[in-house]
PDB file of C-alpha atoms in Angstrom:
ATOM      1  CA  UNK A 554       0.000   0.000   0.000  1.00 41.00           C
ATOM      2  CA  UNK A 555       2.528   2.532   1.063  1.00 41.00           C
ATOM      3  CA  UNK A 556       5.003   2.036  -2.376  1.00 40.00           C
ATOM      4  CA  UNK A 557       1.924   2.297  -4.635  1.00 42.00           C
ATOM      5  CA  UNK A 558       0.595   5.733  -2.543  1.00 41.00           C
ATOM      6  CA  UNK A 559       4.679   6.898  -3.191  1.00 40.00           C
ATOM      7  CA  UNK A 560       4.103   5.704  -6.971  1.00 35.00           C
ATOM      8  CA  UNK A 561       0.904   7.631  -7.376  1.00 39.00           C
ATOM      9  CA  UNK A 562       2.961  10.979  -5.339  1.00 39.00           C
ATOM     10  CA  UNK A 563       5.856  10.363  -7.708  1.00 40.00           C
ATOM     11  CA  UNK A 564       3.649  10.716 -10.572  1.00 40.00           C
ATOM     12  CA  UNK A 565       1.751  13.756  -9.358  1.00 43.00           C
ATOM     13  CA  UNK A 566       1.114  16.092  -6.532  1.00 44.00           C
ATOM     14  CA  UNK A 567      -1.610  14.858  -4.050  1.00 44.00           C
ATOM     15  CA  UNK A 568      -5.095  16.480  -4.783  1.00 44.00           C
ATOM     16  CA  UNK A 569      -5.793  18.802  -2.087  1.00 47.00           C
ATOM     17  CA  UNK A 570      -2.790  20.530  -3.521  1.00 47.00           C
ATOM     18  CA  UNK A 571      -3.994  23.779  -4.925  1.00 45.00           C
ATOM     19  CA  UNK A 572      -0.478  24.645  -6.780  1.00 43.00           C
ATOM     20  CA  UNK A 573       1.572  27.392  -4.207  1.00 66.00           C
ATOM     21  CA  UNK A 574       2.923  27.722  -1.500  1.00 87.00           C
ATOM     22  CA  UNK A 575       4.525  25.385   0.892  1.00 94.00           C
ATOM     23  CA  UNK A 576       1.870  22.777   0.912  1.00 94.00           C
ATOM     24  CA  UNK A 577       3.190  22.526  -2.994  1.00 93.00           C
ATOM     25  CA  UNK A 578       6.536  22.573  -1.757  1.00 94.00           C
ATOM     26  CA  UNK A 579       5.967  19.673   0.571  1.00 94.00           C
ATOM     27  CA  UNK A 580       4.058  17.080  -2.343  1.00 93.00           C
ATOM     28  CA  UNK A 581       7.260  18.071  -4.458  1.00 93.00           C
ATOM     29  CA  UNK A 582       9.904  16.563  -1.803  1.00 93.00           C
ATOM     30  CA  UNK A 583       8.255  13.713   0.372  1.00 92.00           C
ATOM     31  CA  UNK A 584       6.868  10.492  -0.053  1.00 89.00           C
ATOM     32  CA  UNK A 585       2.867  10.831   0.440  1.00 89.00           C
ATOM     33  CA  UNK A 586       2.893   8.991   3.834  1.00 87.00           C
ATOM     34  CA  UNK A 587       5.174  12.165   5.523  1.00 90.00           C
ATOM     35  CA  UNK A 588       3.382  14.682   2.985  1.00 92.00           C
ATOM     36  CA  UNK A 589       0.307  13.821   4.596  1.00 91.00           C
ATOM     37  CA  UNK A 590       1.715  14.312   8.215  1.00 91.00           C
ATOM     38  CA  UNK A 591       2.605  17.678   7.477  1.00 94.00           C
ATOM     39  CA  UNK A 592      -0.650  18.421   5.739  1.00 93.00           C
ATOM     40  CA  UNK A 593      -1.975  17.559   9.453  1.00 91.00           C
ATOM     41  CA  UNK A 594       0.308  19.852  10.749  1.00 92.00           C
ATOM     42  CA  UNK A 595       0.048  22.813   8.625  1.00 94.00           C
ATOM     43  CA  UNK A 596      -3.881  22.559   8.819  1.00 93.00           C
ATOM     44  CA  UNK A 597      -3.800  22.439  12.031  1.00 91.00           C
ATOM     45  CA  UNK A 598      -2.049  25.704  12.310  1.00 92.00           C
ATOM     46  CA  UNK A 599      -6.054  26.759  12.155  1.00 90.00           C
ATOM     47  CA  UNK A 600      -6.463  26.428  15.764  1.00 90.00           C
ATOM     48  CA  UNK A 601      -3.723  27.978  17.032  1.00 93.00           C
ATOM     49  CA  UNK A 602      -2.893  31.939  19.171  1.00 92.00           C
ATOM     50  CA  UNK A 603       0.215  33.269  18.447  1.00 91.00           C
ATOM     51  CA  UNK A 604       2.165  36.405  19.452  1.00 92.00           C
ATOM     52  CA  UNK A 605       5.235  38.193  19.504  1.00 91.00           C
ATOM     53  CA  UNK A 606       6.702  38.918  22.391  1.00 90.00           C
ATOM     54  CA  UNK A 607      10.084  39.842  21.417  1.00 90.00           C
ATOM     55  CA  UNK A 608      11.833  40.608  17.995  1.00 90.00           C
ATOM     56  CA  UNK A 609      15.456  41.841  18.658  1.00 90.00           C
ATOM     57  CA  UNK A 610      17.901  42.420  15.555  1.00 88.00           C
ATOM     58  CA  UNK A 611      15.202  40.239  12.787  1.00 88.00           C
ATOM     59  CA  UNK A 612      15.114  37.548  15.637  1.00 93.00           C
ATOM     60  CA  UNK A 613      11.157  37.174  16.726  1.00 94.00           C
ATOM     61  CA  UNK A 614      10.154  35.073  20.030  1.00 95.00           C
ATOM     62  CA  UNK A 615       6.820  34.169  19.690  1.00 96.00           C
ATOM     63  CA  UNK A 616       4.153  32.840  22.678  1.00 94.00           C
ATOM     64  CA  UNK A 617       1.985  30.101  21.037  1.00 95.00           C
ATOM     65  CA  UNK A 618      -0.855  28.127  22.762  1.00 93.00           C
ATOM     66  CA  UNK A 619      -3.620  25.966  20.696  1.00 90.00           C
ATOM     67  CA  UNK A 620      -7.368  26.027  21.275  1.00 88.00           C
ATOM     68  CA  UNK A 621      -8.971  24.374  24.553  1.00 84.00           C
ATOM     69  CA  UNK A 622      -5.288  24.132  25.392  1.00 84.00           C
ATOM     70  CA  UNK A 623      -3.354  25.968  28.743  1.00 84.00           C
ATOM     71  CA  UNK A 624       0.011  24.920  27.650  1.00 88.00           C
ATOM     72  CA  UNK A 625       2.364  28.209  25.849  1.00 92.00           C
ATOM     73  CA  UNK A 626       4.855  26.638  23.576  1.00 94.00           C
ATOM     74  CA  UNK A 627       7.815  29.207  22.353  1.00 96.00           C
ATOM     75  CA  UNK A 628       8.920  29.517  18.935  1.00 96.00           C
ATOM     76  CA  UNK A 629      12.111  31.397  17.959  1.00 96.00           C
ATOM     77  CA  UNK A 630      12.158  32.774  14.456  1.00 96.00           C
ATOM     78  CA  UNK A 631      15.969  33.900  12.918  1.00 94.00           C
ATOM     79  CA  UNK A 632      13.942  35.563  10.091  1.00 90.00           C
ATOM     80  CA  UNK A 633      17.004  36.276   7.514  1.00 91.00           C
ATOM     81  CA  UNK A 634      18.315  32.971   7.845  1.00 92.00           C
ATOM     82  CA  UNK A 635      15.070  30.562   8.373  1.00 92.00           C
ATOM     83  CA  UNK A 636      15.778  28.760  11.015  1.00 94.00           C
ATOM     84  CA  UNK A 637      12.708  28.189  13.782  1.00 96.00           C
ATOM     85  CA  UNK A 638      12.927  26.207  16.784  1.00 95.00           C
ATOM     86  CA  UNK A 639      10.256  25.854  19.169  1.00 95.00           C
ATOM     87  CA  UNK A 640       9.972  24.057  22.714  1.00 94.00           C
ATOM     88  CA  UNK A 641       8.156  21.063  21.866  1.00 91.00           C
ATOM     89  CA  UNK A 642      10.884  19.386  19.838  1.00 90.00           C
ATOM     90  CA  UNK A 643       8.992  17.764  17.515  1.00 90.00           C
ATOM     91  CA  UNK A 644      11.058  18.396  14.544  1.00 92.00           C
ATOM     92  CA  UNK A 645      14.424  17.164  17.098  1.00 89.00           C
ATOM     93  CA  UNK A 646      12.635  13.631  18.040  1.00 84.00           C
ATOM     94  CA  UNK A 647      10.222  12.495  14.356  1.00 84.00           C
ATOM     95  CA  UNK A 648      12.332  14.863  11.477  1.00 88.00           C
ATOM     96  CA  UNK A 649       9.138  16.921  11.034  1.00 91.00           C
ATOM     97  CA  UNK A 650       8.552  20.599  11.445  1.00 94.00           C
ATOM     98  CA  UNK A 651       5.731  21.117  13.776  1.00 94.00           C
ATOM     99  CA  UNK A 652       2.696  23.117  13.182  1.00 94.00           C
ATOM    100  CA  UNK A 653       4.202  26.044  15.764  1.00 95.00           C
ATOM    101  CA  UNK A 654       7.239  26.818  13.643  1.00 96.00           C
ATOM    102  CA  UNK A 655       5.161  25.854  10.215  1.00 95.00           C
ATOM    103  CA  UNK A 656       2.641  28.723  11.429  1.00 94.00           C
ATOM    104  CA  UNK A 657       5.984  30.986  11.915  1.00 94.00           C
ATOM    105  CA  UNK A 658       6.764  30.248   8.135  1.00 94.00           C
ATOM    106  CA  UNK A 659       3.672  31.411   6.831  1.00 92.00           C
ATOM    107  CA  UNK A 660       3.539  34.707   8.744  1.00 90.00           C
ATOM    108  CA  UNK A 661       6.730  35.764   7.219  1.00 90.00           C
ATOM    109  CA  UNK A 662       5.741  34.002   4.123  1.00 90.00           C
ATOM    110  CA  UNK A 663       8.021  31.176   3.466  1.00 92.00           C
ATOM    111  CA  UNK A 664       6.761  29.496   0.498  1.00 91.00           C
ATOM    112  CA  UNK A 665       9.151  26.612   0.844  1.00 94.00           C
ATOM    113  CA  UNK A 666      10.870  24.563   3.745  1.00 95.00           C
ATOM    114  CA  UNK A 667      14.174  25.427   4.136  1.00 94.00           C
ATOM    115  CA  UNK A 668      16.457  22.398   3.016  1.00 93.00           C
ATOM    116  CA  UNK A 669      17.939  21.916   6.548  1.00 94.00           C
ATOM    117  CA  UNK A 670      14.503  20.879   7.637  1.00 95.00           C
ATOM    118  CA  UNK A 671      13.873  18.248   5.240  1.00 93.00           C
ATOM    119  CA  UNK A 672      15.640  14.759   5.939  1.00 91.00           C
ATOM    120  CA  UNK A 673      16.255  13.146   3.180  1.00 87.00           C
ATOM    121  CA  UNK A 674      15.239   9.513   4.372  1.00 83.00           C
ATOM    122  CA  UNK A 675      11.378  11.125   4.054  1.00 86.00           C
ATOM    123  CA  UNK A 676      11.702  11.723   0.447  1.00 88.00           C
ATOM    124  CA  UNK A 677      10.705  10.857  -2.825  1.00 86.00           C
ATOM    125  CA  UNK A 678      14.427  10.929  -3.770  1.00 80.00           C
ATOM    126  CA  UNK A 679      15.338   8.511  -0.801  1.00 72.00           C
ATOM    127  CA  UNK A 680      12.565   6.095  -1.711  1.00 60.00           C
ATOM    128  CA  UNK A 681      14.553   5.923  -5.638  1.00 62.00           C
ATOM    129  CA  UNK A 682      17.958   5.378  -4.519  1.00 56.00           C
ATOM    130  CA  UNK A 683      16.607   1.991  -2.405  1.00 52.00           C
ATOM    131  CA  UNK A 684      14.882   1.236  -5.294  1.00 51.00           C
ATOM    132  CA  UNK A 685      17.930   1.434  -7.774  1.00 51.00           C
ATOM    133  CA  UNK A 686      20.258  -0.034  -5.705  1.00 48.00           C
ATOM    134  CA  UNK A 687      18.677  -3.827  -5.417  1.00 45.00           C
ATOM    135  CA  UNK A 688      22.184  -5.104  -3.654  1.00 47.00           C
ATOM    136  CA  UNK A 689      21.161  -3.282  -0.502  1.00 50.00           C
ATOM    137  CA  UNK A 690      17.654  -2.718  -1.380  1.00 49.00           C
ATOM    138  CA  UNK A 691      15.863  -5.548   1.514  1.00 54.00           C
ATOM    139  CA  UNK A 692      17.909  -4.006   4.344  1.00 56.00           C
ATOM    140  CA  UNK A 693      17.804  -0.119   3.228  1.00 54.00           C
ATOM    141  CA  UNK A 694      14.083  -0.684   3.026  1.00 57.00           C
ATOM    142  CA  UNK A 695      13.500  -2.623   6.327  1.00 64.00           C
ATOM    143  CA  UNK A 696      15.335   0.224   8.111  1.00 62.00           C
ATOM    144  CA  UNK A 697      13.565   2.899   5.847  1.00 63.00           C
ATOM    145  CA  UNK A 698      10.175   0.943   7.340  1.00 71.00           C
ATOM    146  CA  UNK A 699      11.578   0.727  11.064  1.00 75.00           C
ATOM    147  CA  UNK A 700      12.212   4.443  10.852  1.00 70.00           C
ATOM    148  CA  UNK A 701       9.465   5.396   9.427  1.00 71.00           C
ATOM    149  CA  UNK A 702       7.203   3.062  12.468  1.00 77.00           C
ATOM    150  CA  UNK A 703       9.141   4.785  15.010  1.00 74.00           C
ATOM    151  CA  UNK A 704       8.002   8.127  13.610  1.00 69.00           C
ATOM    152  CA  UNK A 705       4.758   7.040  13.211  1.00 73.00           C
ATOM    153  CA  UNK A 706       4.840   5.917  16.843  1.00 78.00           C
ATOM    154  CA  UNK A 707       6.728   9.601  18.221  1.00 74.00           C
ATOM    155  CA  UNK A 708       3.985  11.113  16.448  1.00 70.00           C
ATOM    156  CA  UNK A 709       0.777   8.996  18.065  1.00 79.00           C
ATOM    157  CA  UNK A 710       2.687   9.916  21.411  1.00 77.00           C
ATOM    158  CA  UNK A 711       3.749  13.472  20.797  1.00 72.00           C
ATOM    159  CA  UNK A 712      -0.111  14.150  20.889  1.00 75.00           C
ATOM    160  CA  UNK A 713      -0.727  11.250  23.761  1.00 80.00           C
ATOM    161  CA  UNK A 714       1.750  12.850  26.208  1.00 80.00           C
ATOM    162  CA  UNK A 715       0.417  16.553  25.605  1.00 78.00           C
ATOM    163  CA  UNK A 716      -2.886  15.651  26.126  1.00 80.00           C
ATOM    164  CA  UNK A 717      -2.277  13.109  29.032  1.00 81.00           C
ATOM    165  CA  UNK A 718      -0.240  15.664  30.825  1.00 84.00           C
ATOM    166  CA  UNK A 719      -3.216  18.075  31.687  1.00 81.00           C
ATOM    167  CA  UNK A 720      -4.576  16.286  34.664  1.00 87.00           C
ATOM    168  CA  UNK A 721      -3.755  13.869  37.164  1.00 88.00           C
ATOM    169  CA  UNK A 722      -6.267  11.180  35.904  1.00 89.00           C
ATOM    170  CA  UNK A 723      -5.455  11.494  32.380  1.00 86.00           C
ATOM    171  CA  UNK A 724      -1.767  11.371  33.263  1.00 88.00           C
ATOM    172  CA  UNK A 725      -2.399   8.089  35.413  1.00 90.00           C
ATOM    173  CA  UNK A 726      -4.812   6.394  32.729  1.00 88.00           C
ATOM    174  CA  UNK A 727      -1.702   7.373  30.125  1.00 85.00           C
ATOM    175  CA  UNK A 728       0.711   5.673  32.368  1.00 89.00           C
ATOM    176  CA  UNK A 729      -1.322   2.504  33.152  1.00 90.00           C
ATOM    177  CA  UNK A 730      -2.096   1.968  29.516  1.00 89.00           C
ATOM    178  CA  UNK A 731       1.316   1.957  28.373  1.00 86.00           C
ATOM    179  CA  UNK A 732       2.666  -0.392  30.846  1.00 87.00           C
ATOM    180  CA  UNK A 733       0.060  -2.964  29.707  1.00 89.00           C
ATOM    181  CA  UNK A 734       1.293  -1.555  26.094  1.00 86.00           C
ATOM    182  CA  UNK A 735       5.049  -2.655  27.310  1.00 85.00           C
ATOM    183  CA  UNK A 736       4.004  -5.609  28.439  1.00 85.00           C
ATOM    184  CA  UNK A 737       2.517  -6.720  24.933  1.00 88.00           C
ATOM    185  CA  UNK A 738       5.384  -5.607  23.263  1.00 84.00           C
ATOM    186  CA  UNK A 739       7.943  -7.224  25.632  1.00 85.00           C
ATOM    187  CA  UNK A 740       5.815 -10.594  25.154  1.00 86.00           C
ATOM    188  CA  UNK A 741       6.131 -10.450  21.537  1.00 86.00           C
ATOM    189  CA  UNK A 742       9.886  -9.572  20.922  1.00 82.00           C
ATOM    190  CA  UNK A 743      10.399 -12.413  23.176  1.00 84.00           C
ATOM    191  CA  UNK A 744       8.056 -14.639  21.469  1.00 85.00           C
ATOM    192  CA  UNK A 745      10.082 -13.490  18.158  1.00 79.00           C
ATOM    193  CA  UNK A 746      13.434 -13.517  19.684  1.00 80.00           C
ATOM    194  CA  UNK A 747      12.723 -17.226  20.872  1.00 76.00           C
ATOM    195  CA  UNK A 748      11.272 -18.169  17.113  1.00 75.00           C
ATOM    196  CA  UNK A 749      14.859 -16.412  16.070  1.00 68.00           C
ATOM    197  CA  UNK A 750      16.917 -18.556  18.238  1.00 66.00           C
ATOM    198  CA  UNK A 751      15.457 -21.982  17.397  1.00 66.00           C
ATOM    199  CA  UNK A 752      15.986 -21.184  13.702  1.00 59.00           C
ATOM    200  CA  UNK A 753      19.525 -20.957  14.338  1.00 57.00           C
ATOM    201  CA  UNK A 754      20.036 -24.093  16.315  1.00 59.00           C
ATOM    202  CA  UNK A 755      18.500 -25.903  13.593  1.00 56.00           C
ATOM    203  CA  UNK A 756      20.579 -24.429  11.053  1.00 53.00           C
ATOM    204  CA  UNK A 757      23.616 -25.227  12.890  1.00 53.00           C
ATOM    205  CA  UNK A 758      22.648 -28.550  13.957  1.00 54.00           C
ATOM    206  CA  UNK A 759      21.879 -29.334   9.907  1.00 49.00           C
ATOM    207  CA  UNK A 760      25.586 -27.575   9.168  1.00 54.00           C
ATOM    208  CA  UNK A 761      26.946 -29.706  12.083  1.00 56.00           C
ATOM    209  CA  UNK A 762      25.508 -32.782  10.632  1.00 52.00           C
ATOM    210  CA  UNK A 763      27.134 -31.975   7.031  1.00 51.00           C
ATOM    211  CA  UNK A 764      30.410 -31.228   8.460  1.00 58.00           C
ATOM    212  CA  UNK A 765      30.426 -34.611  10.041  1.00 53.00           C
ATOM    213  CA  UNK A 766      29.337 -36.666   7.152  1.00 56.00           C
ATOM    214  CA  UNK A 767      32.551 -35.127   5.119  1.00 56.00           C
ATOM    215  CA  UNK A 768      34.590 -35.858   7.610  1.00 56.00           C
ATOM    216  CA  UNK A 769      33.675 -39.242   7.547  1.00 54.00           C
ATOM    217  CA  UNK A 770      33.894 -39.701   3.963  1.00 53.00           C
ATOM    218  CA  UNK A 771      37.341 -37.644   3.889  1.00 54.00           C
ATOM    219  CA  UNK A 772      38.538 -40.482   6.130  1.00 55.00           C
ATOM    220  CA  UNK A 773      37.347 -43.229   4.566  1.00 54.00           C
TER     221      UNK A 773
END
């Protein structure tokens, strides 16, 4: 599913698209799995309050909070050079600017994303090296896949943890659900791990048993 949705975004620019702008910019570079991510981002941008506090030598601070939301996030905005950072790290922990600095970008109207903010394992051009180079191609892709689960995963929690974090319950109903998440996934990697192992003492067992039979016949 996800290398025939790449085929279809390689071939043309997803259909919401309406031809400017960054939300162009974005179909151009990455594969339609992270292109939709930071559709959800920049759309989301809708909800959110924004203002300057500070701007000292083309350097603006900005207070942002979102709707039915207490929590102020701050985004710093080197305007000449295009560089944003803001305090929830998203971009630092999935590789994805976050709808904070993205709403930064389109008040000083940046029409593209600056190249330092676009890792190259989420694009279109990543997804045709792997495919060119079929020597490496089954491990490339199994990382490319890994990464892009544990992205997939920061992202689900990003949104988890802010949310979770506004009361007590909610915090303990977050907690108690992921240790029973933990325990799952601890149950399964061992399940797997054990599969692993007893592949590999049959394998060596069936080696063993070759070596031995031309030794025998090397002595005879």
């Amino acid at each position: 599913m996800e290398l025939n949705q790449d085929f279809r975004c390689k071939n043309g620019a997803p259909n919401k698209v309406n031809g400017r702008g960054i939300l162009k910019h974005a179909s151009n570079v990455y594969t339609l799995t992270m292109f939709k991510r930071f559709e959800e981002e920049l759309m989301d941008c809708i909800d959110l309050n924004c203002v300057e506090f500070s701007n000292i030598e083309n350097i603006s601070l900005y207070h942002v909070t979102e709707d039915g939301h207490e929590r102020i996030y701050y985004v710093e905005f080197d305007v000449p050079n295009s560089i944003v950072s803001c305090s929830c790290k998203m971009f630092e922990s999935l590789g994805l600017l976050c709808r904070h600095a993205l709403w930064a970008f389109l008040m000083n109207n940046i029409k593209n994303i600056p190249e330092k903010y676009i890792l190259r394992r989420w694009t279109k051009k990543a997804k045709l090296l792997l495919a060119s180079d079929f020597r490496a191609s089954s491990a490339h892709e199994e990382k490319s896949s890994c990464l892009l689960r544990l992205s997939e995963l920061n992202h689900i929690g990003y949104n988890l943890f802010d949310k979770g974090s506004l009361t007590p319950k909610c915090t303990q109903f977050v907690k108690e659900k992921l240790f029973d998440a933990l325990h799952l996934v601890e149950k399964e990697t061992a399940t797997m791990q054990k599969t692993n192992d007893s592949k590999i003492s049959k394998h060596t067992s069936f080696q063993d048993a070759i070596n031995y039979g031309s030794g025998r016949s090397s002595e005879n």
